[in-house]
N, C-alpha and C. Protein backbone atom coordinates (compact mmCIF):
# COMPACT_ATOMS: atom_id res chain seq x y z
N UNK A 1 -80.43 -50.32 -44.96
CA UNK A 1 -81.43 -49.83 -45.89
C UNK A 1 -80.88 -49.95 -47.31
N UNK A 2 -81.69 -50.48 -48.20
CA UNK A 2 -81.26 -50.61 -49.59
C UNK A 2 -81.67 -49.39 -50.38
N UNK A 3 -80.86 -49.05 -51.37
CA UNK A 3 -81.16 -47.90 -52.20
C UNK A 3 -81.26 -48.34 -53.65
N UNK A 4 -82.19 -47.72 -54.37
CA UNK A 4 -82.37 -47.98 -55.79
C UNK A 4 -82.91 -46.71 -56.42
N UNK A 5 -82.11 -46.06 -57.23
CA UNK A 5 -82.57 -44.86 -57.90
C UNK A 5 -81.44 -43.89 -58.15
N UNK A 6 -81.83 -42.72 -58.66
CA UNK A 6 -80.86 -41.66 -58.94
C UNK A 6 -80.49 -40.92 -57.66
N UNK A 7 -79.21 -40.55 -57.59
CA UNK A 7 -78.68 -39.74 -56.51
C UNK A 7 -77.75 -38.72 -57.12
N UNK A 8 -77.57 -37.61 -56.43
CA UNK A 8 -76.67 -36.57 -56.92
C UNK A 8 -75.89 -35.99 -55.75
N UNK A 9 -74.65 -35.65 -56.02
CA UNK A 9 -73.83 -34.95 -55.02
C UNK A 9 -73.80 -33.48 -55.45
N UNK A 10 -74.25 -32.64 -54.52
CA UNK A 10 -74.33 -31.20 -54.77
C UNK A 10 -73.76 -30.47 -53.57
N UNK A 11 -72.74 -29.66 -53.80
CA UNK A 11 -72.07 -28.91 -52.74
C UNK A 11 -71.66 -29.82 -51.59
N UNK A 12 -71.14 -31.01 -51.95
CA UNK A 12 -70.61 -31.95 -50.97
C UNK A 12 -71.63 -32.80 -50.25
N UNK A 13 -72.92 -32.67 -50.59
CA UNK A 13 -73.98 -33.43 -49.91
C UNK A 13 -74.70 -34.31 -50.94
N UNK A 14 -75.01 -35.56 -50.55
CA UNK A 14 -75.72 -36.46 -51.44
C UNK A 14 -77.23 -36.35 -51.22
N UNK A 15 -77.97 -36.31 -52.33
CA UNK A 15 -79.43 -36.22 -52.30
C UNK A 15 -80.04 -37.25 -53.24
N UNK A 16 -81.25 -37.71 -52.96
CA UNK A 16 -82.04 -38.42 -53.96
C UNK A 16 -82.27 -37.41 -55.06
N UNK A 17 -82.29 -37.88 -56.30
CA UNK A 17 -82.38 -36.93 -57.40
C UNK A 17 -83.20 -37.48 -58.55
N UNK A 18 -83.54 -36.57 -59.46
CA UNK A 18 -84.27 -36.94 -60.66
C UNK A 18 -83.76 -36.07 -61.80
N UNK A 19 -83.13 -36.68 -62.82
CA UNK A 19 -82.67 -35.87 -63.95
C UNK A 19 -83.88 -35.35 -64.73
N UNK A 20 -83.77 -34.12 -65.18
CA UNK A 20 -84.86 -33.50 -65.94
C UNK A 20 -84.25 -32.60 -67.00
N UNK A 21 -83.78 -33.22 -68.10
CA UNK A 21 -83.13 -32.47 -69.17
C UNK A 21 -81.88 -31.79 -68.69
N UNK A 22 -81.80 -30.46 -68.84
CA UNK A 22 -80.59 -29.74 -68.43
C UNK A 22 -80.53 -29.47 -66.93
N UNK A 23 -81.56 -29.91 -66.20
CA UNK A 23 -81.62 -29.69 -64.76
C UNK A 23 -81.72 -31.01 -64.02
N UNK A 24 -81.48 -30.94 -62.72
CA UNK A 24 -81.64 -32.09 -61.84
C UNK A 24 -82.45 -31.64 -60.63
N UNK A 25 -83.48 -32.41 -60.30
CA UNK A 25 -84.26 -32.14 -59.10
C UNK A 25 -83.60 -32.84 -57.93
N UNK A 26 -83.38 -32.11 -56.86
CA UNK A 26 -82.79 -32.67 -55.65
C UNK A 26 -83.88 -32.73 -54.59
N UNK A 27 -84.10 -33.90 -54.04
CA UNK A 27 -85.17 -34.07 -53.07
C UNK A 27 -84.69 -33.68 -51.68
N UNK A 28 -84.89 -32.42 -51.41
CA UNK A 28 -84.58 -31.82 -50.11
C UNK A 28 -85.92 -31.35 -49.55
N UNK A 29 -85.96 -30.89 -48.32
CA UNK A 29 -87.24 -30.37 -47.81
C UNK A 29 -87.81 -29.24 -48.68
N UNK A 30 -86.91 -28.48 -49.37
CA UNK A 30 -87.35 -27.37 -50.22
C UNK A 30 -87.49 -27.77 -51.69
N UNK A 31 -87.09 -28.97 -52.09
CA UNK A 31 -87.07 -29.46 -53.47
C UNK A 31 -86.31 -28.49 -54.38
N UNK A 32 -85.01 -28.68 -54.45
CA UNK A 32 -84.16 -27.83 -55.27
C UNK A 32 -84.13 -28.31 -56.71
N UNK A 33 -84.05 -27.39 -57.64
CA UNK A 33 -83.81 -27.70 -59.05
C UNK A 33 -82.55 -26.94 -59.43
N UNK A 34 -81.51 -27.69 -59.84
CA UNK A 34 -80.22 -27.07 -60.14
C UNK A 34 -79.76 -27.51 -61.53
N UNK A 35 -78.87 -26.73 -62.15
CA UNK A 35 -78.34 -27.12 -63.45
C UNK A 35 -77.57 -28.44 -63.34
N UNK A 36 -77.74 -29.32 -64.30
CA UNK A 36 -77.08 -30.63 -64.29
C UNK A 36 -75.56 -30.50 -64.22
N UNK A 37 -75.03 -29.45 -64.79
CA UNK A 37 -73.58 -29.25 -64.79
C UNK A 37 -73.02 -29.00 -63.39
N UNK A 38 -73.88 -28.67 -62.44
CA UNK A 38 -73.43 -28.38 -61.08
C UNK A 38 -73.47 -29.57 -60.13
N UNK A 39 -73.92 -30.74 -60.62
CA UNK A 39 -74.02 -31.92 -59.75
C UNK A 39 -73.29 -33.10 -60.36
N UNK A 40 -72.95 -34.03 -59.51
CA UNK A 40 -72.46 -35.34 -59.95
C UNK A 40 -73.66 -36.28 -59.83
N UNK A 41 -74.19 -36.73 -60.96
CA UNK A 41 -75.39 -37.55 -60.99
C UNK A 41 -75.01 -39.00 -61.23
N UNK A 42 -75.63 -39.92 -60.49
CA UNK A 42 -75.35 -41.35 -60.65
C UNK A 42 -76.56 -42.16 -60.20
N UNK A 43 -76.55 -43.42 -60.59
CA UNK A 43 -77.63 -44.33 -60.23
C UNK A 43 -77.07 -45.36 -59.27
N UNK A 44 -77.79 -45.63 -58.19
CA UNK A 44 -77.37 -46.63 -57.22
C UNK A 44 -78.44 -47.72 -57.15
N UNK A 45 -77.98 -48.95 -57.16
CA UNK A 45 -78.90 -50.06 -56.91
C UNK A 45 -78.20 -51.01 -55.95
N UNK A 46 -78.99 -51.75 -55.21
CA UNK A 46 -78.46 -52.69 -54.23
C UNK A 46 -78.57 -54.09 -54.82
N UNK A 47 -77.45 -54.79 -54.85
CA UNK A 47 -77.43 -56.14 -55.40
C UNK A 47 -77.17 -57.14 -54.27
N UNK A 48 -77.51 -58.40 -54.54
CA UNK A 48 -77.31 -59.45 -53.54
C UNK A 48 -77.43 -60.81 -54.20
N UNK A 49 -77.30 -61.81 -53.39
CA UNK A 49 -77.49 -63.19 -53.83
C UNK A 49 -78.47 -63.84 -52.87
N UNK A 50 -79.38 -64.63 -53.42
CA UNK A 50 -80.35 -65.37 -52.62
C UNK A 50 -80.48 -66.76 -53.22
N UNK A 51 -80.30 -67.75 -52.38
CA UNK A 51 -80.35 -69.14 -52.81
C UNK A 51 -79.45 -69.39 -54.02
N UNK A 52 -78.28 -68.74 -53.99
CA UNK A 52 -77.26 -68.94 -55.01
C UNK A 52 -77.51 -68.22 -56.32
N UNK A 53 -78.49 -67.35 -56.38
CA UNK A 53 -78.83 -66.65 -57.62
C UNK A 53 -78.70 -65.13 -57.44
N UNK A 54 -78.43 -64.40 -58.53
CA UNK A 54 -78.25 -62.95 -58.46
C UNK A 54 -79.57 -62.18 -58.47
N UNK A 55 -79.62 -61.12 -57.66
CA UNK A 55 -80.82 -60.29 -57.53
C UNK A 55 -80.44 -58.83 -57.33
N UNK A 56 -81.41 -57.95 -57.59
CA UNK A 56 -81.34 -56.57 -57.13
C UNK A 56 -82.47 -56.40 -56.12
N UNK A 57 -82.25 -55.51 -55.17
CA UNK A 57 -83.25 -55.23 -54.15
C UNK A 57 -84.09 -54.06 -54.65
N UNK A 58 -85.40 -54.29 -54.77
CA UNK A 58 -86.30 -53.24 -55.28
C UNK A 58 -87.24 -52.69 -54.21
N UNK A 59 -87.18 -53.25 -53.02
CA UNK A 59 -88.01 -52.75 -51.93
C UNK A 59 -87.70 -53.48 -50.64
N UNK A 60 -88.25 -52.98 -49.56
CA UNK A 60 -88.06 -53.65 -48.28
C UNK A 60 -89.20 -53.30 -47.34
N UNK A 61 -89.45 -54.22 -46.44
CA UNK A 61 -90.47 -54.02 -45.41
C UNK A 61 -90.02 -54.80 -44.18
N UNK A 62 -89.60 -54.06 -43.15
CA UNK A 62 -89.11 -54.72 -41.95
C UNK A 62 -87.90 -55.58 -42.27
N UNK A 63 -87.98 -56.86 -41.93
CA UNK A 63 -86.88 -57.79 -42.19
C UNK A 63 -87.01 -58.51 -43.53
N UNK A 64 -87.92 -58.05 -44.37
CA UNK A 64 -88.14 -58.67 -45.68
C UNK A 64 -87.65 -57.75 -46.79
N UNK A 65 -87.02 -58.37 -47.80
CA UNK A 65 -86.54 -57.63 -48.96
C UNK A 65 -87.30 -58.09 -50.20
N UNK A 66 -87.70 -57.15 -51.02
CA UNK A 66 -88.34 -57.47 -52.31
C UNK A 66 -87.21 -57.56 -53.32
N UNK A 67 -87.04 -58.75 -53.88
CA UNK A 67 -85.94 -59.02 -54.78
C UNK A 67 -86.42 -59.22 -56.21
N UNK A 68 -85.59 -58.79 -57.15
CA UNK A 68 -85.86 -59.02 -58.57
C UNK A 68 -84.71 -59.85 -59.13
N UNK A 69 -85.05 -60.96 -59.71
CA UNK A 69 -84.08 -61.91 -60.25
C UNK A 69 -83.41 -61.33 -61.48
N UNK A 70 -82.08 -61.40 -61.54
CA UNK A 70 -81.34 -60.87 -62.68
C UNK A 70 -80.58 -61.95 -63.45
N UNK A 71 -80.86 -63.21 -63.15
CA UNK A 71 -80.15 -64.31 -63.80
C UNK A 71 -80.62 -64.62 -65.20
N UNK A 72 -81.85 -64.23 -65.54
CA UNK A 72 -82.33 -64.40 -66.90
C UNK A 72 -82.83 -65.78 -67.29
N UNK A 73 -83.01 -66.68 -66.35
CA UNK A 73 -83.47 -68.03 -66.66
C UNK A 73 -84.83 -68.27 -66.01
N UNK A 74 -85.88 -68.27 -66.81
CA UNK A 74 -87.24 -68.44 -66.30
C UNK A 74 -87.41 -69.73 -65.50
N UNK A 75 -86.85 -70.87 -65.94
CA UNK A 75 -87.03 -72.10 -65.16
C UNK A 75 -86.44 -71.99 -63.73
N UNK A 76 -85.34 -71.28 -63.60
CA UNK A 76 -84.75 -71.09 -62.26
C UNK A 76 -85.65 -70.18 -61.43
N UNK A 77 -86.14 -69.10 -62.04
CA UNK A 77 -87.04 -68.18 -61.32
C UNK A 77 -88.28 -68.92 -60.83
N UNK A 78 -88.82 -69.76 -61.68
CA UNK A 78 -90.02 -70.52 -61.30
C UNK A 78 -89.71 -71.52 -60.20
N UNK A 79 -88.53 -72.16 -60.29
CA UNK A 79 -88.13 -73.12 -59.26
C UNK A 79 -87.96 -72.44 -57.89
N UNK A 80 -87.54 -71.16 -57.92
CA UNK A 80 -87.38 -70.40 -56.68
C UNK A 80 -88.72 -69.91 -56.13
N UNK A 81 -89.79 -70.09 -56.90
CA UNK A 81 -91.12 -69.67 -56.45
C UNK A 81 -91.38 -68.19 -56.63
N UNK A 82 -90.67 -67.56 -57.54
CA UNK A 82 -90.84 -66.12 -57.78
C UNK A 82 -92.08 -65.86 -58.61
N UNK A 83 -92.65 -64.68 -58.43
CA UNK A 83 -93.82 -64.25 -59.21
C UNK A 83 -93.33 -63.61 -60.50
N UNK A 84 -94.05 -63.85 -61.61
CA UNK A 84 -93.71 -63.14 -62.84
C UNK A 84 -94.41 -61.78 -62.76
N UNK A 85 -93.65 -60.78 -62.38
CA UNK A 85 -94.15 -59.43 -62.16
C UNK A 85 -94.54 -58.76 -63.48
N UNK A 86 -93.78 -59.04 -64.51
CA UNK A 86 -94.01 -58.55 -65.86
C UNK A 86 -93.37 -59.59 -66.77
N UNK A 87 -93.55 -59.49 -68.05
CA UNK A 87 -92.99 -60.49 -68.95
C UNK A 87 -91.48 -60.61 -68.74
N UNK A 88 -91.03 -61.77 -68.29
CA UNK A 88 -89.62 -62.02 -68.07
C UNK A 88 -89.02 -61.37 -66.85
N UNK A 89 -89.83 -60.73 -66.02
CA UNK A 89 -89.35 -60.07 -64.80
C UNK A 89 -89.92 -60.82 -63.61
N UNK A 90 -89.03 -61.40 -62.82
CA UNK A 90 -89.45 -62.23 -61.69
C UNK A 90 -89.04 -61.59 -60.37
N UNK A 91 -90.00 -61.50 -59.45
CA UNK A 91 -89.75 -60.91 -58.15
C UNK A 91 -90.33 -61.78 -57.04
N UNK A 92 -89.81 -61.57 -55.84
CA UNK A 92 -90.32 -62.25 -54.67
C UNK A 92 -89.79 -61.62 -53.40
N UNK A 93 -90.38 -62.03 -52.28
CA UNK A 93 -89.93 -61.56 -50.97
C UNK A 93 -89.00 -62.59 -50.35
N UNK A 94 -87.95 -62.11 -49.69
CA UNK A 94 -87.00 -62.99 -49.01
C UNK A 94 -86.65 -62.38 -47.66
N UNK A 95 -86.46 -63.23 -46.68
CA UNK A 95 -86.02 -62.76 -45.38
C UNK A 95 -84.60 -62.21 -45.51
N UNK A 96 -84.38 -61.07 -44.88
CA UNK A 96 -83.05 -60.45 -44.93
C UNK A 96 -81.96 -61.42 -44.44
N UNK A 97 -82.33 -62.32 -43.53
CA UNK A 97 -81.35 -63.27 -42.98
C UNK A 97 -80.92 -64.32 -44.02
N UNK A 98 -81.69 -64.50 -45.08
CA UNK A 98 -81.34 -65.47 -46.12
C UNK A 98 -80.55 -64.86 -47.27
N UNK A 99 -80.45 -63.55 -47.29
CA UNK A 99 -79.79 -62.84 -48.39
C UNK A 99 -78.32 -62.64 -48.04
N UNK A 100 -77.45 -62.88 -49.01
CA UNK A 100 -76.02 -62.67 -48.76
C UNK A 100 -75.45 -61.68 -49.78
N UNK A 101 -74.32 -61.09 -49.42
CA UNK A 101 -73.61 -60.20 -50.33
C UNK A 101 -74.31 -58.90 -50.65
N UNK A 102 -75.13 -58.41 -49.73
CA UNK A 102 -75.81 -57.13 -49.97
C UNK A 102 -74.77 -56.03 -50.16
N UNK A 103 -74.84 -55.36 -51.31
CA UNK A 103 -73.91 -54.26 -51.55
C UNK A 103 -74.49 -53.30 -52.57
N UNK A 104 -74.08 -52.06 -52.44
CA UNK A 104 -74.53 -51.04 -53.39
C UNK A 104 -73.65 -51.08 -54.62
N UNK A 105 -74.28 -50.88 -55.76
CA UNK A 105 -73.58 -50.82 -57.04
C UNK A 105 -73.89 -49.45 -57.64
N UNK A 106 -72.84 -48.71 -57.90
CA UNK A 106 -73.00 -47.37 -58.47
C UNK A 106 -72.81 -47.46 -59.98
N UNK A 107 -73.81 -47.00 -60.70
CA UNK A 107 -73.78 -47.11 -62.17
C UNK A 107 -73.60 -45.74 -62.77
C-alpha cells in the first residue's frame, strides 16, 4: 500500500494526521486533537520509477497505481501518454508490475 500525506507519531503509535496551527488532528476512531508539541509530525510520500522516469504515487486501485510525473519535462510526459491533470502536472495509471523502486520518502 502506498502512502501520501501527513503522519504523526503520538505515544509510540503512528497515525494519519493533519496539522492545524498549534494542534494536530490524529485520525483515530475517536479523532484526537493534540498539541503539536506532543507529536512528531512528518510527511510521507511514495516514490518510484516507471519506464525509466521518476514518479510519486498519488493513488491506487487494485493492481494499478496512479502516478504523477516528477521529471519536469512536458515532452517526456506526453511521450509516456500521461494526462495533463493541471498545468504542468502529468498523471497516469500504471500496472504495479511495471513500476520499480517503490519506496517511502519521509519529508
